[in-house]
Short mmCIF file of C-alpha atoms in Angstrom, two decimals:
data_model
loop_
_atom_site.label_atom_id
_atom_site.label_comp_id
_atom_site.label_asym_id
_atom_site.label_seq_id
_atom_site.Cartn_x
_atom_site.Cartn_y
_atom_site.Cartn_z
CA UNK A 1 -17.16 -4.53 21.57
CA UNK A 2 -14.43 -4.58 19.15
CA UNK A 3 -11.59 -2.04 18.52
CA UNK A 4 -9.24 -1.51 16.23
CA UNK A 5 -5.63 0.58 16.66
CA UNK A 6 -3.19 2.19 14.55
CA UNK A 7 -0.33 2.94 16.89
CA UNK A 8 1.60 4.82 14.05
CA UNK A 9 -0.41 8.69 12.75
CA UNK A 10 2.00 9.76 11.02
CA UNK A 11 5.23 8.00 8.47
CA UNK A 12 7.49 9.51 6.32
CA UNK A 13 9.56 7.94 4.01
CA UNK A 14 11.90 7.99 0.94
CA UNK A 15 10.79 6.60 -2.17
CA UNK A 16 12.34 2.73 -2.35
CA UNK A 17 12.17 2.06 1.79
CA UNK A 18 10.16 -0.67 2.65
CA UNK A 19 6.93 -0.12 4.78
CA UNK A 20 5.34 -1.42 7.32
CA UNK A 21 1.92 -0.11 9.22
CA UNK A 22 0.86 -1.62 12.48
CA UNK A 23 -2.77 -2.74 13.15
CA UNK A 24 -4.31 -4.25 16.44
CA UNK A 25 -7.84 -5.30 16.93
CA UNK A 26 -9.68 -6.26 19.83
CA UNK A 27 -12.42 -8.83 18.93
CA UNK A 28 -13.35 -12.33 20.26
CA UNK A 29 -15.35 -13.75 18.04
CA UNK A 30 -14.00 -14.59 13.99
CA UNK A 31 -12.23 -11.74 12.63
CA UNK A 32 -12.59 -10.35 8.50
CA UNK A 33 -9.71 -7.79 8.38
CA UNK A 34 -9.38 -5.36 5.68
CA UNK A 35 -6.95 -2.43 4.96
CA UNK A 36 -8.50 0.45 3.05
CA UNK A 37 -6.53 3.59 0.95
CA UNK A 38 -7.34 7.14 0.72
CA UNK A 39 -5.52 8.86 -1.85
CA UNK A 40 -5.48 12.54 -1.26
CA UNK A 41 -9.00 14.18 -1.76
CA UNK A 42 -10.69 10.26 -3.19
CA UNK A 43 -12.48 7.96 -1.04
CA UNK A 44 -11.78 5.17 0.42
CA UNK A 45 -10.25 1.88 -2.00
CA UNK A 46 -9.70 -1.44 -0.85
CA UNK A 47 -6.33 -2.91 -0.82
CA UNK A 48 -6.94 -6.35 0.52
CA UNK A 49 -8.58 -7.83 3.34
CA UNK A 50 -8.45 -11.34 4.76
CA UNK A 51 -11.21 -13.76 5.23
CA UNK A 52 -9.50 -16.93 5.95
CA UNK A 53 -7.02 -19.15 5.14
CA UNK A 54 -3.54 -18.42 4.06
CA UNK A 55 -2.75 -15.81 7.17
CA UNK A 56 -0.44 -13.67 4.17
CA UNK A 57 -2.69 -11.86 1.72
CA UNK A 58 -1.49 -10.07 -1.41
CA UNK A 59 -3.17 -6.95 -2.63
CA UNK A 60 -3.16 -4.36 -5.08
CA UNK A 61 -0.26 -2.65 -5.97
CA UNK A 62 2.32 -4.87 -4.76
CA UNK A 63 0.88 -4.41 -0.61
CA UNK A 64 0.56 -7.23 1.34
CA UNK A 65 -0.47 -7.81 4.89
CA UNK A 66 0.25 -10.55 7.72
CA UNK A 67 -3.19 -12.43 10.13
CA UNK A 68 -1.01 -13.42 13.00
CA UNK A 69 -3.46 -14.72 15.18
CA UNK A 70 -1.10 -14.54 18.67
CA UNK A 71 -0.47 -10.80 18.47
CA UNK A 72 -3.98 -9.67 17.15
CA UNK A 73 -2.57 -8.09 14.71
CA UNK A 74 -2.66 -7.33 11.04
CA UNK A 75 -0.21 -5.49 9.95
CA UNK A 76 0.25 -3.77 6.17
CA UNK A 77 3.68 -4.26 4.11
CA UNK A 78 5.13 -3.17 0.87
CA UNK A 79 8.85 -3.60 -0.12
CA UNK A 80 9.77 -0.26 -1.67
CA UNK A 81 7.42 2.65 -1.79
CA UNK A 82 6.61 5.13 -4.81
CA UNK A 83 5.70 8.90 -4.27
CA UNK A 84 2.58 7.90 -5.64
CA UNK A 85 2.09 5.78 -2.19
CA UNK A 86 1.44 9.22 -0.12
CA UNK A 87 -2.32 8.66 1.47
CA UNK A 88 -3.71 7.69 4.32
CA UNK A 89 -4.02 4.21 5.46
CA UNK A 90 -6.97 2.60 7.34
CA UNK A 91 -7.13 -0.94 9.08
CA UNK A 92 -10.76 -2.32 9.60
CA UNK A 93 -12.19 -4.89 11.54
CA UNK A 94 -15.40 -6.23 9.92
CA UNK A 95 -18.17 -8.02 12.47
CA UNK A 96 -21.75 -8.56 12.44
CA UNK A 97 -21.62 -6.87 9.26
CA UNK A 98 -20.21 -3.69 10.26
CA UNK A 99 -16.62 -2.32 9.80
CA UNK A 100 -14.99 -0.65 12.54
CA UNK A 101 -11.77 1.47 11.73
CA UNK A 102 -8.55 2.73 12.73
CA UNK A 103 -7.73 6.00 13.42
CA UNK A 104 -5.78 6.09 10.29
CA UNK A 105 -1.87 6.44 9.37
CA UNK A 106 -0.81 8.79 6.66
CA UNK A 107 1.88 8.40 5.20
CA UNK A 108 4.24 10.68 2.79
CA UNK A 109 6.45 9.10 0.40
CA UNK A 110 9.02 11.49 -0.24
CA UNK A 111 10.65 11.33 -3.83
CA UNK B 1 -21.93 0.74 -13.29
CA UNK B 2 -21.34 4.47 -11.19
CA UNK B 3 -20.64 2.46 -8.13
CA UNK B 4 -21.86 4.60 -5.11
CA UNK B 5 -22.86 8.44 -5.87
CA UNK B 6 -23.33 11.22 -3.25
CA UNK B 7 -25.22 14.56 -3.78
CA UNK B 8 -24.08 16.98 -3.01
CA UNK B 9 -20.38 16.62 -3.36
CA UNK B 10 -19.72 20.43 -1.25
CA UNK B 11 -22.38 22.24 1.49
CA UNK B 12 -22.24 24.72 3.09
CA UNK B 13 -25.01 25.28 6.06
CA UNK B 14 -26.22 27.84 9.03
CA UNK B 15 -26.29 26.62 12.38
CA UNK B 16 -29.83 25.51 12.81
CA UNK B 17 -30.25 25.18 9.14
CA UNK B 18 -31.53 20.97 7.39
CA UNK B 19 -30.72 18.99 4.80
CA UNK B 20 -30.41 15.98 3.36
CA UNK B 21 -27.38 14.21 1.74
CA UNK B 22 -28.26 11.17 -0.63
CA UNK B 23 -26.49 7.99 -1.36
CA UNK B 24 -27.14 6.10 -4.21
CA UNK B 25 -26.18 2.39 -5.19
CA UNK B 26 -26.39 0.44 -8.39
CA UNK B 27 -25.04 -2.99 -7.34
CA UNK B 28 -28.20 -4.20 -5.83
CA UNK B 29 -26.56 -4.57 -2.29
CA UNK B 30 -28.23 -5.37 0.88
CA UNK B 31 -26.56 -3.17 2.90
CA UNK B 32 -25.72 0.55 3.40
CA UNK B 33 -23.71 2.44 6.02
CA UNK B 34 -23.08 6.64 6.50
CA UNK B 35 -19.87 7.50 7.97
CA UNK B 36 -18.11 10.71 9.12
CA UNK B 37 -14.36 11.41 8.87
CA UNK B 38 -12.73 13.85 11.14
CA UNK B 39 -9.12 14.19 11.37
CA UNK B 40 -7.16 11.30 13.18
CA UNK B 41 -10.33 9.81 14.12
CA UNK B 42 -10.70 7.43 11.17
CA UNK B 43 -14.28 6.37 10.21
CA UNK B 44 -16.88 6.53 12.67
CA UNK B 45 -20.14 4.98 11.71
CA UNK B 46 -23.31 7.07 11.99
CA UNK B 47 -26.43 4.76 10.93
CA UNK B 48 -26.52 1.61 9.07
CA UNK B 49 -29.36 -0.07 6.94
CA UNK B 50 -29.39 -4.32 6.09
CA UNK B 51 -32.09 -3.62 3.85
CA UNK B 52 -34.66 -1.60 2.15
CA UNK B 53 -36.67 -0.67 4.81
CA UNK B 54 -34.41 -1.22 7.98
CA UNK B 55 -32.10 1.07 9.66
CA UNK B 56 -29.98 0.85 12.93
CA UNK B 57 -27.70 3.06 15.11
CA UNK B 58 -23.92 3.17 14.60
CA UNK B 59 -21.31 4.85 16.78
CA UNK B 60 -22.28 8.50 16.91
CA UNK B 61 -26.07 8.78 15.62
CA UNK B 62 -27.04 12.02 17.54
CA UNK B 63 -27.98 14.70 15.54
CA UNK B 64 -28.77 12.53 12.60
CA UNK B 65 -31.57 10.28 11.16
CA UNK B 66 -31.83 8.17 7.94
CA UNK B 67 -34.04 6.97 5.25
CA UNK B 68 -34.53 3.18 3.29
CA UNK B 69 -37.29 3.60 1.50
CA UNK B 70 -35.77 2.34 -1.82
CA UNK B 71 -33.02 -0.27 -2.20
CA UNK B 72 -30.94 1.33 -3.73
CA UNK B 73 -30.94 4.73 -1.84
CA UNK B 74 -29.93 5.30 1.78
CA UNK B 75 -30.61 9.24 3.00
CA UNK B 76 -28.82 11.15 5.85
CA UNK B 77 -31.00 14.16 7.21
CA UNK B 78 -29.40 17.18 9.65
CA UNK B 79 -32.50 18.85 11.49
CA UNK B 80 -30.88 20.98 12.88
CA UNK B 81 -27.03 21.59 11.60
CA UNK B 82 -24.36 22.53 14.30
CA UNK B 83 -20.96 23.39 13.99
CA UNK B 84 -20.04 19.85 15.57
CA UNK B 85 -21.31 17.90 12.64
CA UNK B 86 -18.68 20.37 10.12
CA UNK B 87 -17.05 16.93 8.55
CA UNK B 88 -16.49 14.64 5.11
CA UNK B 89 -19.42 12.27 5.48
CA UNK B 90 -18.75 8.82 2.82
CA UNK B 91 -21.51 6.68 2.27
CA UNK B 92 -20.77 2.98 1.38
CA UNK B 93 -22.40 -0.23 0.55
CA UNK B 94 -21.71 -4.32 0.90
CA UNK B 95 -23.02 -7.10 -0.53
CA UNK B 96 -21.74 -8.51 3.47
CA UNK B 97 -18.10 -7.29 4.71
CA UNK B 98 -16.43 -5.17 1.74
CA UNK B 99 -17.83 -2.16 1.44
CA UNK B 100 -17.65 0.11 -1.84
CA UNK B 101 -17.26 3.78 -1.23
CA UNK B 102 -19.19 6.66 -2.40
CA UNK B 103 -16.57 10.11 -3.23
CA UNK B 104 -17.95 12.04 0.21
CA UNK B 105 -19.78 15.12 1.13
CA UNK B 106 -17.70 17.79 2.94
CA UNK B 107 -20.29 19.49 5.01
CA UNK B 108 -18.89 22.94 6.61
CA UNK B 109 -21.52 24.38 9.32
CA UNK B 110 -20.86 28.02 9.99
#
């Protein structure tokens, strides 16, 4: 069965830090990884996801996340933060057509 | 294109009391998944459906059962509410691994 973890819940930081939220999965077949966004009180948008291929993916609003095979990881970046960044952030792990999630990282972006 | 709908957006039920919560889709996708969200718990997937017609067990089905009767509507009945199921449930759908989220249902049982 395949798992997915989010070691950090909770981030706070000031507006222009650079970010960086850690994902693990636990899978061994071939892996489609997303990261989803959940803006206060809005469902869940996709900011990227990787398929195959180049192991860096870019995704909406300036995010961009790292496949490194090795370390089963995936983990989200973004160079300087807004306020408008404050949500909560979900890895996924997609198999046999089914997504299974992390527990989720919010994170406050403090202006 | 509305994307994925869900009605109704707020409930409010009595322990022991039904209902339904609908899903609707208008990108002709195969597939269609109901969620719940609890706090620090992320997603957890409560029945699934790869076509009109078909459904399947996710993670935590207990308590719940689903409908495919049309393609582009996927149904989540509560026999028999209890304060367990109290939760935002999201509905999505995929043409294979993205899925497209509906807005949620927050579902308080009392």
């Amino acid at each position: 069965a395949q798992s997915v973890s989010q070691h950090n819940h909770h981030v706070i930081l000031s507006e222009a830090a650079s970010l960086e939220l850690g994902c693990n999965y636990s899978y061994g077949g071939t892996v489609n990884l997303f990261w989803y966004v959940q803006y206060p009180g809005q469902h869940l948008q996709l900011l990227l996801k990787y398929f195959s291929g180049d192991p860096l993916v870019k995704g909406i609003k300036g995010f961009e996340a790292e496949f490194i095979k090795s370390k089963f990881s995936f983990n989200l970046r973004k160079p300087s933060v807004q306020w408008s960044d404050t949500a909560e952030y979900f890895c996924a792990l997609g198999a046999g057509n089914m997504l299974t999630f992390g527990g989720g990282t919010r994170l406050m972006v403090k202006p | 294109n509305a994307g994925v709908t869900q009605t109704p957006k707020f409930r409010v039920l009595k322990t022991g009391q039904s209902m339904t919560l609908l899903c609707a889709q208008d990108m002709n996708h195969e597939y269609m998944y109901w969620y719940r969200q609890d706090p620090g718990m992320g997603l957890r997937l409560i029945h699934y459906s790869v076509g009109e017609g078909t459904t399947a067990k996710g993670e935590v089905p207990d308590g719940y059962n689903v409908s495919r009767l049309k393609k582009q509507n996927f149904l989540l009945g509560l026999e028999s509410a209890a304060p367990s199921q109290t939760s935002v449930y999201f509905c999505a759908s995929s043409p294979h691994y993205e899925q497209y989220f509906g807005p949620g249902t927050r579902l308080t049982v009392t």
